[in-house]
Amino acid sequence: MQDAIHHVLEQAAVEVGFEREGWQTQFAGDSAFSVLGADESEPVLVDDFVRHLDSALRDVNDGREAGARLRLRAAFHYGVAVPARGGFSDRGAVETARILDCRPLREALRLSPAAVLATAVSREVFHAVIGGAYTTLRAEEFREFRVRSKEFDDAVWIRVLGGDVHALGPLDADDPPAAPAPAPARPDAPAQAPVPGQQSVTTFEAPVHGPVIGIMNQYRS
């Protein structure tokens, strides 16, 4: 699954002209967390990149049994992510993690069996990019939800590619505890030995400003 996630992200990035080798990405099991450079276009990210990601997922799933298909949730935010040992921290990373793991997003994909991708965007991205008419997307394609999870309490907007998120009924009742957010940096933390076959993560010293993406396989939850 990790190889497949890497493949579809790479394919979508190539299609829109992003230089993915410049992204700072943390892989963890069947999920990925990426911080893009500030010069990467947010409108292209939430529009063209998402469209090509959906297409790449359908190519990967071609011929697979329904239970073996790769179906992803993706959260898009803009903010600061401070690289920490083994991941990222700071508000941008934490808020992206909360949005990615919110019940409405998980339920939207679960209740849309023909879909392979459901996305959520933060308030900043929705108003500045979608509401600002910088993409081909219409605001009506998204459905607004209030997400409250630990320190995060804000509206998010959800879209299911190839489906109608407005026709899915209630999605936000009885939200279970969210997955842990990226841990804060710990300068005194001991280095961990690499696990064979696991992609290493480089620790950067400077905060990264730019679009933030969280990607997770639906079957993890």
PDB file of C-alpha atoms in Angstrom:
ATOM      1  CA  MET A   1       0.000   0.000   0.000  1.00  0.00           C
ATOM      2  CA  GLN A   2       2.842   2.398   0.786  1.00  0.00           C
ATOM      3  CA  ASP A   3       4.377   1.748  -2.629  1.00  0.00           C
ATOM      4  CA  ALA A   4       1.001   2.327  -4.271  1.00  0.00           C
ATOM      5  CA  ILE A   5       0.489   5.602  -2.388  1.00  0.00           C
ATOM      6  CA  HIS A   6       3.962   6.753  -3.391  1.00  0.00           C
ATOM      7  CA  HIS A   7       3.209   5.832  -7.016  1.00  0.00           C
ATOM      8  CA  VAL A   8      -0.098   7.700  -7.279  1.00  0.00           C
ATOM      9  CA  LEU A   9       1.320  10.804  -5.593  1.00  0.00           C
ATOM     10  CA  GLU A  10       4.298  10.769  -7.943  1.00  0.00           C
ATOM     11  CA  GLN A  11       2.112  10.270 -11.016  1.00  0.00           C
ATOM     12  CA  ALA A  12      -0.237  13.108 -10.099  1.00  0.00           C
ATOM     13  CA  ALA A  13       2.681  15.428  -9.328  1.00  0.00           C
ATOM     14  CA  VAL A  14       4.303  14.719 -12.700  1.00  0.00           C
ATOM     15  CA  GLU A  15       1.040  15.384 -14.529  1.00  0.00           C
ATOM     16  CA  VAL A  16       0.738  18.901 -13.081  1.00  0.00           C
ATOM     17  CA  GLY A  17       4.419  19.767 -13.224  1.00  0.00           C
ATOM     18  CA  PHE A  18       5.161  19.645  -9.503  1.00  0.00           C
ATOM     19  CA  GLU A  19       8.685  18.690  -8.441  1.00  0.00           C
ATOM     20  CA  ARG A  20       7.865  16.127  -5.827  1.00  0.00           C
ATOM     21  CA  GLU A  21      11.498  15.531  -4.950  1.00  0.00           C
ATOM     22  CA  GLY A  22      11.348  18.960  -3.361  1.00  0.00           C
ATOM     23  CA  TRP A  23       8.469  17.961  -1.066  1.00  0.00           C
ATOM     24  CA  GLN A  24       9.196  17.004   2.508  1.00  0.00           C
ATOM     25  CA  THR A  25       7.263  13.773   3.019  1.00  0.00           C
ATOM     26  CA  GLN A  26       6.802  11.443   5.944  1.00  0.00           C
ATOM     27  CA  PHE A  27       5.448   7.959   5.198  1.00  0.00           C
ATOM     28  CA  ALA A  28       3.918   5.954   8.034  1.00  0.00           C
ATOM     29  CA  GLY A  29       2.378   2.636   7.142  1.00  0.00           C
ATOM     30  CA  ASP A  30      -0.440   3.336   4.724  1.00  0.00           C
ATOM     31  CA  SER A  31      -0.369   7.115   5.093  1.00  0.00           C
ATOM     32  CA  ALA A  32       1.755  10.021   3.920  1.00  0.00           C
ATOM     33  CA  PHE A  33       2.210  13.576   5.126  1.00  0.00           C
ATOM     34  CA  SER A  34       3.785  16.094   2.746  1.00  0.00           C
ATOM     35  CA  VAL A  35       4.798  19.720   3.025  1.00  0.00           C
ATOM     36  CA  LEU A  36       5.182  21.430  -0.329  1.00  0.00           C
ATOM     37  CA  GLY A  37       7.326  24.420  -1.130  1.00  0.00           C
ATOM     38  CA  ALA A  38       5.715  27.847  -0.889  1.00  0.00           C
ATOM     39  CA  ASP A  39       6.066  28.258  -4.667  1.00  0.00           C
ATOM     40  CA  GLU A  40       3.798  25.293  -5.451  1.00  0.00           C
ATOM     41  CA  SER A  41       0.393  26.537  -6.623  1.00  0.00           C
ATOM     42  CA  GLU A  42      -2.470  25.919  -4.206  1.00  0.00           C
ATOM     43  CA  PRO A  43      -5.140  26.196  -6.951  1.00  0.00           C
ATOM     44  CA  VAL A  44      -3.299  23.564  -9.007  1.00  0.00           C
ATOM     45  CA  LEU A  45      -2.924  21.393  -5.914  1.00  0.00           C
ATOM     46  CA  VAL A  46      -6.604  21.255  -4.942  1.00  0.00           C
ATOM     47  CA  ASP A  47      -7.874  21.139  -8.533  1.00  0.00           C
ATOM     48  CA  ASP A  48      -5.603  19.581 -11.185  1.00  0.00           C
ATOM     49  CA  PHE A  49      -3.472  17.546  -8.775  1.00  0.00           C
ATOM     50  CA  VAL A  50      -6.546  16.054  -7.085  1.00  0.00           C
ATOM     51  CA  ARG A  51      -8.093  15.208 -10.446  1.00  0.00           C
ATOM     52  CA  HIS A  52      -4.923  13.406 -11.573  1.00  0.00           C
ATOM     53  CA  LEU A  53      -4.628  11.690  -8.186  1.00  0.00           C
ATOM     54  CA  ASP A  54      -8.125  10.294  -8.642  1.00  0.00           C
ATOM     55  CA  SER A  55      -7.201   9.097 -12.142  1.00  0.00           C
ATOM     56  CA  ALA A  56      -3.989   7.474 -10.888  1.00  0.00           C
ATOM     57  CA  LEU A  57      -5.933   5.664  -8.154  1.00  0.00           C
ATOM     58  CA  ARG A  58      -8.368   4.276 -10.699  1.00  0.00           C
ATOM     59  CA  ASP A  59      -5.465   3.039 -12.830  1.00  0.00           C
ATOM     60  CA  VAL A  60      -3.879   1.318  -9.810  1.00  0.00           C
ATOM     61  CA  ASN A  61      -7.200  -0.281  -8.875  1.00  0.00           C
ATOM     62  CA  ASP A  62      -7.982  -1.530 -12.369  1.00  0.00           C
ATOM     63  CA  GLY A  63      -8.578  -5.283 -12.140  1.00  0.00           C
ATOM     64  CA  ARG A  64      -8.438  -5.416  -8.340  1.00  0.00           C
ATOM     65  CA  GLU A  65     -11.147  -6.969  -6.233  1.00  0.00           C
ATOM     66  CA  ALA A  66     -13.289  -4.439  -4.382  1.00  0.00           C
ATOM     67  CA  GLY A  67     -11.721  -5.287  -1.025  1.00  0.00           C
ATOM     68  CA  ALA A  68      -8.191  -4.755  -2.347  1.00  0.00           C
ATOM     69  CA  ARG A  69      -8.718  -1.342  -3.916  1.00  0.00           C
ATOM     70  CA  LEU A  70      -6.676   1.608  -2.726  1.00  0.00           C
ATOM     71  CA  ARG A  71      -9.104   4.310  -1.552  1.00  0.00           C
ATOM     72  CA  LEU A  72      -7.645   7.473  -0.083  1.00  0.00           C
ATOM     73  CA  ARG A  73      -8.664  10.345   2.130  1.00  0.00           C
ATOM     74  CA  ALA A  74      -6.747  13.567   1.568  1.00  0.00           C
ATOM     75  CA  ALA A  75      -6.669  16.761   3.628  1.00  0.00           C
ATOM     76  CA  PHE A  76      -5.337  20.070   2.291  1.00  0.00           C
ATOM     77  CA  HIS A  77      -4.244  22.991   4.420  1.00  0.00           C
ATOM     78  CA  TYR A  78      -1.864  25.944   4.269  1.00  0.00           C
ATOM     79  CA  GLY A  79       0.367  26.781   7.176  1.00  0.00           C
ATOM     80  CA  VAL A  80       3.610  26.113   8.973  1.00  0.00           C
ATOM     81  CA  ALA A  81       5.021  22.659   9.663  1.00  0.00           C
ATOM     82  CA  VAL A  82       8.154  22.431  11.765  1.00  0.00           C
ATOM     83  CA  PRO A  83      10.175  19.295  10.966  1.00  0.00           C
ATOM     84  CA  ALA A  84      10.672  17.210  14.088  1.00  0.00           C
ATOM     85  CA  ARG A  85      12.450  13.956  14.749  1.00  0.00           C
ATOM     86  CA  GLY A  86      10.461  11.322  12.878  1.00  0.00           C
ATOM     87  CA  GLY A  87       7.844  13.734  11.496  1.00  0.00           C
ATOM     88  CA  PHE A  88       6.494  17.261  11.660  1.00  0.00           C
ATOM     89  CA  SER A  89       4.984  19.433  14.347  1.00  0.00           C
ATOM     90  CA  ASP A  90       3.434  22.872  14.762  1.00  0.00           C
ATOM     91  CA  ARG A  91      -0.051  24.091  13.967  1.00  0.00           C
ATOM     92  CA  GLY A  92      -0.096  23.339  10.238  1.00  0.00           C
ATOM     93  CA  ALA A  93       0.778  19.695  10.793  1.00  0.00           C
ATOM     94  CA  VAL A  94      -1.580  19.240  13.742  1.00  0.00           C
ATOM     95  CA  GLU A  95      -4.585  20.821  12.003  1.00  0.00           C
ATOM     96  CA  THR A  96      -3.999  18.759   8.864  1.00  0.00           C
ATOM     97  CA  ALA A  97      -3.933  15.581  10.962  1.00  0.00           C
ATOM     98  CA  ARG A  98      -7.205  16.480  12.673  1.00  0.00           C
ATOM     99  CA  ILE A  99      -8.918  17.252   9.367  1.00  0.00           C
ATOM    100  CA  LEU A 100      -7.620  14.055   7.765  1.00  0.00           C
ATOM    101  CA  ASP A 101      -8.940  11.872  10.589  1.00  0.00           C
ATOM    102  CA  CYS A 102     -12.308  13.587  11.088  1.00  0.00           C
ATOM    103  CA  ARG A 103     -15.375  11.383  11.010  1.00  0.00           C
ATOM    104  CA  PRO A 104     -17.208  13.270   8.209  1.00  0.00           C
ATOM    105  CA  LEU A 105     -14.329  12.663   5.795  1.00  0.00           C
ATOM    106  CA  ARG A 106     -14.057   8.981   6.712  1.00  0.00           C
ATOM    107  CA  GLU A 107     -17.798   8.482   6.462  1.00  0.00           C
ATOM    108  CA  ALA A 108     -18.045  10.352   3.159  1.00  0.00           C
ATOM    109  CA  LEU A 109     -15.663   7.887   1.519  1.00  0.00           C
ATOM    110  CA  ARG A 110     -17.130   4.838   3.265  1.00  0.00           C
ATOM    111  CA  LEU A 111     -20.632   5.702   2.050  1.00  0.00           C
ATOM    112  CA  SER A 112     -19.455   6.320  -1.526  1.00  0.00           C
ATOM    113  CA  PRO A 113     -18.405   2.834  -2.682  1.00  0.00           C
ATOM    114  CA  ALA A 114     -17.782   3.891  -6.286  1.00  0.00           C
ATOM    115  CA  ALA A 115     -15.362   6.628  -5.210  1.00  0.00           C
ATOM    116  CA  VAL A 116     -11.654   6.122  -4.566  1.00  0.00           C
ATOM    117  CA  LEU A 117     -10.836   9.591  -3.231  1.00  0.00           C
ATOM    118  CA  ALA A 118     -12.456  11.973  -0.758  1.00  0.00           C
ATOM    119  CA  THR A 119     -10.837  15.313   0.038  1.00  0.00           C
ATOM    120  CA  ALA A 120     -11.185  17.898   2.783  1.00  0.00           C
ATOM    121  CA  VAL A 121      -9.871  21.447   2.729  1.00  0.00           C
ATOM    122  CA  SER A 122      -9.351  23.806   5.631  1.00  0.00           C
ATOM    123  CA  ARG A 123     -11.072  27.144   6.088  1.00  0.00           C
ATOM    124  CA  GLU A 124      -8.029  28.973   4.711  1.00  0.00           C
ATOM    125  CA  VAL A 125      -7.923  26.907   1.535  1.00  0.00           C
ATOM    126  CA  PHE A 126     -11.672  26.946   0.934  1.00  0.00           C
ATOM    127  CA  HIS A 127     -12.134  30.699   1.220  1.00  0.00           C
ATOM    128  CA  ALA A 128      -8.892  31.777  -0.434  1.00  0.00           C
ATOM    129  CA  VAL A 129      -8.728  29.233  -3.253  1.00  0.00           C
ATOM    130  CA  ILE A 130     -12.191  27.768  -3.872  1.00  0.00           C
ATOM    131  CA  GLY A 131     -14.195  30.818  -2.869  1.00  0.00           C
ATOM    132  CA  GLY A 132     -11.767  33.079  -4.696  1.00  0.00           C
ATOM    133  CA  ALA A 133     -12.627  31.342  -7.988  1.00  0.00           C
ATOM    134  CA  TYR A 134      -9.004  30.421  -8.700  1.00  0.00           C
ATOM    135  CA  THR A 135      -9.946  26.872  -9.769  1.00  0.00           C
ATOM    136  CA  THR A 136     -12.480  25.101 -11.967  1.00  0.00           C
ATOM    137  CA  LEU A 137     -14.154  23.777  -8.805  1.00  0.00           C
ATOM    138  CA  ARG A 138     -17.464  25.154  -7.598  1.00  0.00           C
ATOM    139  CA  ALA A 139     -18.149  25.816  -3.951  1.00  0.00           C
ATOM    140  CA  GLU A 140     -21.340  23.737  -4.301  1.00  0.00           C
ATOM    141  CA  GLU A 141     -19.225  20.610  -4.836  1.00  0.00           C
ATOM    142  CA  PHE A 142     -18.097  20.845  -1.196  1.00  0.00           C
ATOM    143  CA  ARG A 143     -20.084  20.263   1.972  1.00  0.00           C
ATOM    144  CA  GLU A 144     -19.262  22.124   5.144  1.00  0.00           C
ATOM    145  CA  PHE A 145     -18.811  20.377   8.489  1.00  0.00           C
ATOM    146  CA  ARG A 146     -17.774  21.520  11.923  1.00  0.00           C
ATOM    147  CA  VAL A 147     -14.917  19.434  13.293  1.00  0.00           C
ATOM    148  CA  ARG A 148     -14.047  19.437  16.970  1.00  0.00           C
ATOM    149  CA  SER A 149     -11.104  17.289  17.970  1.00  0.00           C
ATOM    150  CA  LYS A 150      -8.941  18.122  20.966  1.00  0.00           C
ATOM    151  CA  GLU A 151      -7.384  21.531  20.268  1.00  0.00           C
ATOM    152  CA  PHE A 152      -8.907  21.768  16.777  1.00  0.00           C
ATOM    153  CA  ASP A 153     -12.345  23.373  16.408  1.00  0.00           C
ATOM    154  CA  ASP A 154     -13.144  24.758  12.978  1.00  0.00           C
ATOM    155  CA  ALA A 155     -15.101  24.257   9.775  1.00  0.00           C
ATOM    156  CA  VAL A 156     -13.827  22.009   6.988  1.00  0.00           C
ATOM    157  CA  TRP A 157     -15.188  21.460   3.494  1.00  0.00           C
ATOM    158  CA  ILE A 158     -15.450  17.951   2.055  1.00  0.00           C
ATOM    159  CA  ARG A 159     -15.730  16.727  -1.531  1.00  0.00           C
ATOM    160  CA  VAL A 160     -16.077  13.188  -2.897  1.00  0.00           C
ATOM    161  CA  LEU A 161     -14.730  12.767  -6.404  1.00  0.00           C
ATOM    162  CA  GLY A 162     -17.295  11.086  -8.607  1.00  0.00           C
ATOM    163  CA  GLY A 163     -19.979  11.341  -5.939  1.00  0.00           C
ATOM    164  CA  ASP A 164     -22.426  13.745  -4.344  1.00  0.00           C
ATOM    165  CA  VAL A 165     -21.384  14.497  -0.769  1.00  0.00           C
ATOM    166  CA  HIS A 166     -24.673  16.349  -0.170  1.00  0.00           C
ATOM    167  CA  ALA A 167     -26.676  13.163  -0.748  1.00  0.00           C
ATOM    168  CA  LEU A 168     -24.942  11.134   1.970  1.00  0.00           C
ATOM    169  CA  GLY A 169     -27.022  12.218   4.943  1.00  0.00           C
ATOM    170  CA  PRO A 170     -25.568  12.969   8.404  1.00  0.00           C
ATOM    171  CA  LEU A 171     -21.850  12.216   8.622  1.00  0.00           C
ATOM    172  CA  ASP A 172     -20.635  13.934  11.756  1.00  0.00           C
ATOM    173  CA  ALA A 173     -22.400  12.262  14.684  1.00  0.00           C
ATOM    174  CA  ASP A 174     -20.505  10.516  17.481  1.00  0.00           C
ATOM    175  CA  ASP A 175     -17.053  11.381  16.243  1.00  0.00           C
ATOM    176  CA  PRO A 176     -14.534   8.989  17.859  1.00  0.00           C
ATOM    177  CA  PRO A 177     -11.185  10.198  19.232  1.00  0.00           C
ATOM    178  CA  ALA A 178      -8.873  11.402  16.489  1.00  0.00           C
ATOM    179  CA  ALA A 179      -5.569   9.784  15.695  1.00  0.00           C
ATOM    180  CA  PRO A 180      -2.587  11.341  17.457  1.00  0.00           C
ATOM    181  CA  ALA A 181      -1.279  14.457  15.744  1.00  0.00           C
ATOM    182  CA  PRO A 182       2.398  14.751  14.808  1.00  0.00           C
ATOM    183  CA  ALA A 183       4.444  14.996  17.990  1.00  0.00           C
ATOM    184  CA  PRO A 184       6.319  18.175  18.881  1.00  0.00           C
ATOM    185  CA  ALA A 185      10.048  18.289  18.255  1.00  0.00           C
ATOM    186  CA  ARG A 186      12.206  16.823  21.010  1.00  0.00           C
ATOM    187  CA  PRO A 187      15.848  17.792  20.636  1.00  0.00           C
ATOM    188  CA  ASP A 188      16.829  15.332  23.357  1.00  0.00           C
ATOM    189  CA  ALA A 189      15.009  12.360  21.833  1.00  0.00           C
ATOM    190  CA  PRO A 190      17.330   9.436  21.077  1.00  0.00           C
ATOM    191  CA  ALA A 191      17.836   8.482  17.456  1.00  0.00           C
ATOM    192  CA  GLN A 192      15.922   5.401  16.388  1.00  0.00           C
ATOM    193  CA  ALA A 193      17.493   2.587  14.432  1.00  0.00           C
ATOM    194  CA  PRO A 194      16.138   2.335  10.879  1.00  0.00           C
ATOM    195  CA  VAL A 195      13.686  -0.440  10.126  1.00  0.00           C
ATOM    196  CA  PRO A 196      14.673  -2.556   7.103  1.00  0.00           C
ATOM    197  CA  GLY A 197      12.606  -1.562   4.093  1.00  0.00           C
ATOM    198  CA  GLN A 198      11.252   1.580   5.748  1.00  0.00           C
ATOM    199  CA  GLN A 199      11.804   4.931   4.082  1.00  0.00           C
ATOM    200  CA  SER A 200      13.994   7.205   6.174  1.00  0.00           C
ATOM    201  CA  VAL A 201      12.839  10.703   7.080  1.00  0.00           C
ATOM    202  CA  THR A 202      15.209  13.643   7.005  1.00  0.00           C
ATOM    203  CA  THR A 203      15.018  16.111   9.887  1.00  0.00           C
ATOM    204  CA  PHE A 204      15.140  19.730   8.730  1.00  0.00           C
ATOM    205  CA  GLU A 205      15.943  22.623  11.021  1.00  0.00           C
ATOM    206  CA  ALA A 206      13.816  25.405   9.534  1.00  0.00           C
ATOM    207  CA  PRO A 207      10.018  25.689   9.561  1.00  0.00           C
ATOM    208  CA  VAL A 208       8.414  25.048   6.204  1.00  0.00           C
ATOM    209  CA  HIS A 209       5.775  27.457   4.952  1.00  0.00           C
ATOM    210  CA  GLY A 210       3.463  26.208   2.240  1.00  0.00           C
ATOM    211  CA  PRO A 211       0.645  23.866   1.299  1.00  0.00           C
ATOM    212  CA  VAL A 212       0.335  20.841   3.574  1.00  0.00           C
ATOM    213  CA  ILE A 213      -1.176  17.517   2.483  1.00  0.00           C
ATOM    214  CA  GLY A 214      -2.199  14.525   4.568  1.00  0.00           C
ATOM    215  CA  ILE A 215      -2.985  11.300   2.683  1.00  0.00           C
ATOM    216  CA  MET A 216      -4.329   8.138   4.330  1.00  0.00           C
ATOM    217  CA  ASN A 217      -5.627   4.808   3.113  1.00  0.00           C
ATOM    218  CA  GLN A 218      -9.317   4.498   4.003  1.00  0.00           C
ATOM    219  CA  TYR A 219      -8.885   0.966   5.361  1.00  0.00           C
ATOM    220  CA  ARG A 220      -6.551   2.133   8.100  1.00  0.00           C
ATOM    221  CA  SER A 221      -9.452   3.477  10.168  1.00  0.00           C
TER     222      SER A 221
END
